[in-house]
């Protein structure tokens, strides 16, 4: 069963853009048991899903990571654009997926967006201004991607978004990953995002 390993890179090498033999793909989910890597929710049976192929870091061969297409467009824009370029499949909202992926790819930190929430305590520090995020104020959650895994990467003040992401064009992306909020909270978040980047004053 030993695989020909001649193309395997050195262990530990950054393989985020690793060469795999099978292309990324879009397909209807053949079960209702796959979880989206982007939002953590189940992908319904028959629902369109995106599969990112990666070299398996735990041995030979490859693995496929499943996503809702929109979640992948925001969090894994490069493989999504590769897949779109490589298929003429008639995908629902293909144009929207491509726009979301191009938007996320335009600023290197945007794919880290994992939604927003009100800080449950005042203990976390903002990754942008390094000041504490006051309890009850809005913060954007970050995740970092490495070798197919997303890990928690801290927070930034909602008002530090322009400074950190270098763009204020992120409303839809933040809202997309904030579905755990109540509809009331979502409206508040939407208004806060539309109120302008609101640069935080840093006190000396
Ligand atoms: Zn998802
Ligand atoms: Zn801040």
Short mmCIF file of C-alpha atoms and ligand atoms in Angstrom, two decimals:
data_model
loop_
_atom_site.label_atom_id
_atom_site.label_comp_id
_atom_site.label_asym_id
_atom_site.label_seq_id
_atom_site.Cartn_x
_atom_site.Cartn_y
_atom_site.Cartn_z
CA UNK A 1 0.00 0.00 0.00
CA UNK A 2 2.99 2.32 0.22
CA UNK A 3 2.50 5.30 -1.98
CA UNK A 4 5.14 6.58 -4.32
CA UNK A 5 6.34 9.53 -2.28
CA UNK A 6 8.63 11.20 -4.74
CA UNK A 7 6.57 14.39 -4.86
CA UNK A 8 6.08 14.63 -1.11
CA UNK A 9 7.65 17.81 0.23
CA UNK A 10 9.80 17.83 3.36
CA UNK A 11 7.75 17.26 6.49
CA UNK A 12 6.75 20.56 7.99
CA UNK A 13 7.19 22.51 4.78
CA UNK A 14 4.45 25.00 4.06
CA UNK A 15 2.16 23.07 1.78
CA UNK A 16 -0.76 25.47 1.74
CA UNK A 17 -0.51 25.70 -2.02
CA UNK A 18 0.75 22.14 -2.36
CA UNK A 19 0.48 20.33 -5.63
CA UNK A 20 -2.18 17.66 -5.59
CA UNK A 21 -3.15 15.34 -8.37
CA UNK A 22 -6.91 15.83 -8.13
CA UNK A 23 -8.42 19.27 -8.65
CA UNK A 24 -10.62 21.08 -6.14
CA UNK A 25 -14.28 20.49 -6.93
CA UNK A 26 -17.91 21.48 -6.56
CA UNK A 27 -20.44 18.67 -6.13
CA UNK A 28 -23.75 17.91 -4.41
CA UNK A 29 -23.08 16.46 -0.94
CA UNK A 30 -23.43 12.68 -1.09
CA UNK A 31 -24.28 12.55 2.64
CA UNK A 32 -25.58 14.95 5.25
CA UNK A 33 -22.65 14.29 7.54
CA UNK A 34 -19.89 16.54 6.23
CA UNK A 35 -19.18 19.64 8.27
CA UNK A 36 -18.21 22.90 6.66
CA UNK A 37 -14.67 23.88 7.66
CA UNK A 38 -15.58 27.51 7.25
CA UNK A 39 -18.59 27.83 9.56
CA UNK A 40 -18.65 24.50 11.41
CA UNK A 41 -22.21 23.64 10.40
CA UNK A 42 -23.37 20.49 8.64
CA UNK A 43 -23.73 20.52 4.89
CA UNK A 44 -27.13 19.12 3.98
CA UNK A 45 -27.50 16.04 1.79
CA UNK A 46 -27.65 17.12 -1.84
CA UNK A 47 -26.54 20.68 -1.09
CA UNK A 48 -23.72 21.97 -3.26
CA UNK A 49 -20.37 21.78 -1.48
CA UNK A 50 -16.81 22.78 -2.32
CA UNK A 51 -13.97 20.32 -1.79
CA UNK A 52 -10.46 21.61 -1.32
CA UNK A 53 -7.82 18.97 -2.01
CA UNK A 54 -4.72 19.09 0.08
CA UNK A 55 -1.77 16.78 0.58
CA UNK A 56 -2.46 14.81 3.74
CA UNK A 57 -0.04 16.14 6.39
CA UNK A 58 -0.38 12.91 8.39
CA UNK A 59 0.89 10.55 5.75
CA UNK A 60 0.70 9.87 2.06
CA UNK A 61 -2.13 10.72 -0.23
CA UNK A 62 -4.54 13.57 -0.19
CA UNK A 63 -7.48 14.75 1.82
CA UNK A 64 -10.57 16.70 0.88
CA UNK A 65 -11.88 19.47 3.10
CA UNK A 66 -15.53 20.34 2.58
CA UNK A 67 -17.09 23.79 2.71
CA UNK A 68 -20.28 25.58 1.84
CA UNK A 69 -19.27 27.35 -1.39
CA UNK A 70 -19.79 30.84 0.09
CA UNK A 71 -17.81 29.98 3.24
CA UNK A 72 -14.93 28.75 1.05
CA UNK A 73 -15.06 31.81 -1.20
CA UNK A 74 -14.42 34.01 1.85
CA UNK A 75 -11.97 31.84 3.77
CA UNK A 76 -10.18 29.95 0.96
CA UNK A 77 -10.43 32.32 -2.01
CA UNK A 78 -7.46 30.96 -3.95
CA UNK A 79 -8.60 27.33 -4.31
CA UNK A 80 -12.14 28.53 -5.05
CA UNK A 81 -10.90 30.73 -7.88
CA UNK A 82 -8.75 27.86 -9.18
CA UNK A 83 -11.78 25.58 -9.16
CA UNK A 84 -13.99 28.16 -10.88
CA UNK A 85 -11.36 28.70 -13.57
CA UNK A 86 -11.14 24.96 -14.12
CA UNK A 87 -14.82 24.14 -14.52
CA UNK A 88 -17.65 25.23 -16.76
CA UNK A 89 -20.20 23.72 -14.33
CA UNK A 90 -23.39 25.71 -14.13
CA UNK A 91 -23.14 26.69 -10.45
CA UNK A 92 -25.80 28.67 -8.61
CA UNK A 93 -24.61 32.25 -8.08
CA UNK A 94 -21.29 31.59 -9.75
CA UNK A 95 -20.78 35.32 -10.22
CA UNK A 96 -21.41 35.99 -6.53
CA UNK A 97 -18.92 33.31 -5.50
CA UNK A 98 -16.27 34.72 -7.77
CA UNK A 99 -16.86 38.27 -6.48
CA UNK A 100 -16.68 37.11 -2.85
CA UNK A 101 -13.44 35.22 -3.49
CA UNK A 102 -11.81 38.09 -5.39
CA UNK A 103 -12.87 40.52 -2.66
CA UNK A 104 -11.40 38.35 0.08
CA UNK A 105 -8.20 37.82 -1.87
CA UNK A 106 -7.71 41.56 -2.39
CA UNK A 107 -6.47 42.12 1.19
CA UNK A 108 -4.35 39.44 2.80
CA UNK A 109 -6.06 39.53 6.20
CA UNK A 110 -9.67 39.33 5.02
CA UNK A 111 -9.76 35.50 4.84
CA UNK A 112 -9.18 35.53 8.63
CA UNK A 113 -12.65 36.96 9.31
CA UNK A 114 -14.73 34.55 11.37
CA UNK A 115 -17.68 36.77 12.24
CA UNK A 116 -18.34 39.25 15.02
CA UNK A 117 -19.69 39.17 18.54
CA UNK A 118 -20.03 41.30 21.65
CA UNK A 119 -17.05 40.67 23.94
CA UNK A 120 -18.24 38.52 26.88
CA UNK A 121 -15.42 39.86 29.05
CA UNK A 122 -12.82 42.60 28.89
CA UNK A 123 -9.82 40.30 28.83
CA UNK A 124 -8.90 40.02 25.17
CA UNK A 125 -6.62 42.56 23.54
CA UNK A 126 -7.20 43.87 20.05
CA UNK A 127 -4.62 42.59 17.56
CA UNK A 128 -4.60 45.93 15.85
CA UNK A 129 -4.35 48.61 18.56
CA UNK A 130 -3.29 46.26 21.41
CA UNK A 131 -5.85 47.83 23.76
CA UNK A 132 -8.36 45.66 25.64
CA UNK A 133 -11.69 44.99 23.96
CA UNK A 134 -14.17 46.33 26.51
CA UNK A 135 -16.82 43.94 27.73
CA UNK A 136 -19.98 44.25 25.64
CA UNK A 137 -18.35 45.99 22.70
CA UNK A 138 -18.24 44.52 19.21
CA UNK A 139 -15.18 42.58 18.14
CA UNK A 140 -14.33 40.66 14.98
CA UNK A 141 -13.14 37.09 15.50
CA UNK A 142 -10.05 35.97 13.60
CA UNK A 143 -8.91 32.52 12.53
CA UNK A 144 -5.60 31.55 11.00
CA UNK A 145 -5.32 28.90 8.34
CA UNK A 146 -2.43 26.47 8.18
CA UNK A 147 -2.22 23.13 6.41
CA UNK A 148 -5.96 22.71 6.15
CA UNK A 149 -6.71 23.77 9.71
CA UNK A 150 -8.25 26.93 11.06
CA UNK A 151 -7.24 27.96 14.55
CA UNK A 152 -8.51 30.84 16.72
CA UNK A 153 -6.40 33.93 16.10
CA UNK A 154 -7.77 36.51 18.53
CA UNK A 155 -9.89 39.59 17.93
CA UNK A 156 -9.92 43.12 16.61
CA UNK A 157 -12.23 45.94 17.68
CA UNK A 158 -14.94 46.49 15.13
CA UNK A 159 -13.72 50.08 15.01
CA UNK A 160 -10.19 48.91 14.23
CA UNK A 161 -11.29 47.05 11.10
CA UNK A 162 -10.02 49.67 8.66
CA UNK A 163 -6.62 49.78 10.37
CA UNK A 164 -6.29 45.99 10.53
CA UNK A 165 -7.83 44.79 7.27
CA UNK A 166 -6.81 47.87 5.26
CA UNK A 167 -10.29 48.10 3.79
CA UNK A 168 -13.79 48.77 5.03
CA UNK A 169 -15.35 46.58 2.34
CA UNK A 170 -16.04 43.60 4.60
CA UNK A 171 -19.62 43.97 5.77
CA UNK A 172 -21.04 40.92 3.97
CA UNK A 173 -18.08 38.79 4.99
CA UNK A 174 -18.46 39.67 8.70
CA UNK A 175 -22.24 39.14 8.60
CA UNK A 176 -21.87 35.82 6.77
CA UNK A 177 -19.97 34.27 9.68
CA UNK A 178 -22.11 35.85 12.40
CA UNK A 179 -25.17 33.63 12.05
CA UNK A 180 -24.99 32.66 15.73
CA UNK A 181 -26.29 36.14 16.60
CA UNK A 182 -29.95 36.89 17.18
CA UNK A 183 -31.69 38.84 14.43
CA UNK A 184 -31.70 41.89 16.71
CA UNK A 185 -27.96 41.66 17.26
CA UNK A 186 -27.41 41.14 13.55
CA UNK A 187 -29.22 44.39 12.83
CA UNK A 188 -27.10 46.22 15.39
CA UNK A 189 -23.98 44.75 13.85
CA UNK A 190 -25.10 45.71 10.37
CA UNK A 191 -25.70 49.32 11.44
CA UNK A 192 -22.33 49.45 13.19
CA UNK A 193 -20.63 48.17 10.02
CA UNK A 194 -22.45 50.69 7.89
CA UNK A 195 -21.69 53.61 10.20
CA UNK A 196 -18.26 54.03 8.67
CA UNK A 197 -14.89 52.70 9.73
CA UNK A 198 -14.84 54.81 12.93
CA UNK A 199 -11.13 54.93 13.53
CA UNK A 200 -10.39 54.38 17.19
CA UNK A 201 -8.51 57.10 18.96
CA UNK A 202 -5.40 55.72 20.54
CA UNK A 203 -4.50 57.33 23.80
CA UNK A 204 -0.91 57.90 24.58
ZN1 LIG B 1 -20.15 26.97 5.94
ZN1 LIG B 2 -8.38 47.95 18.42
#
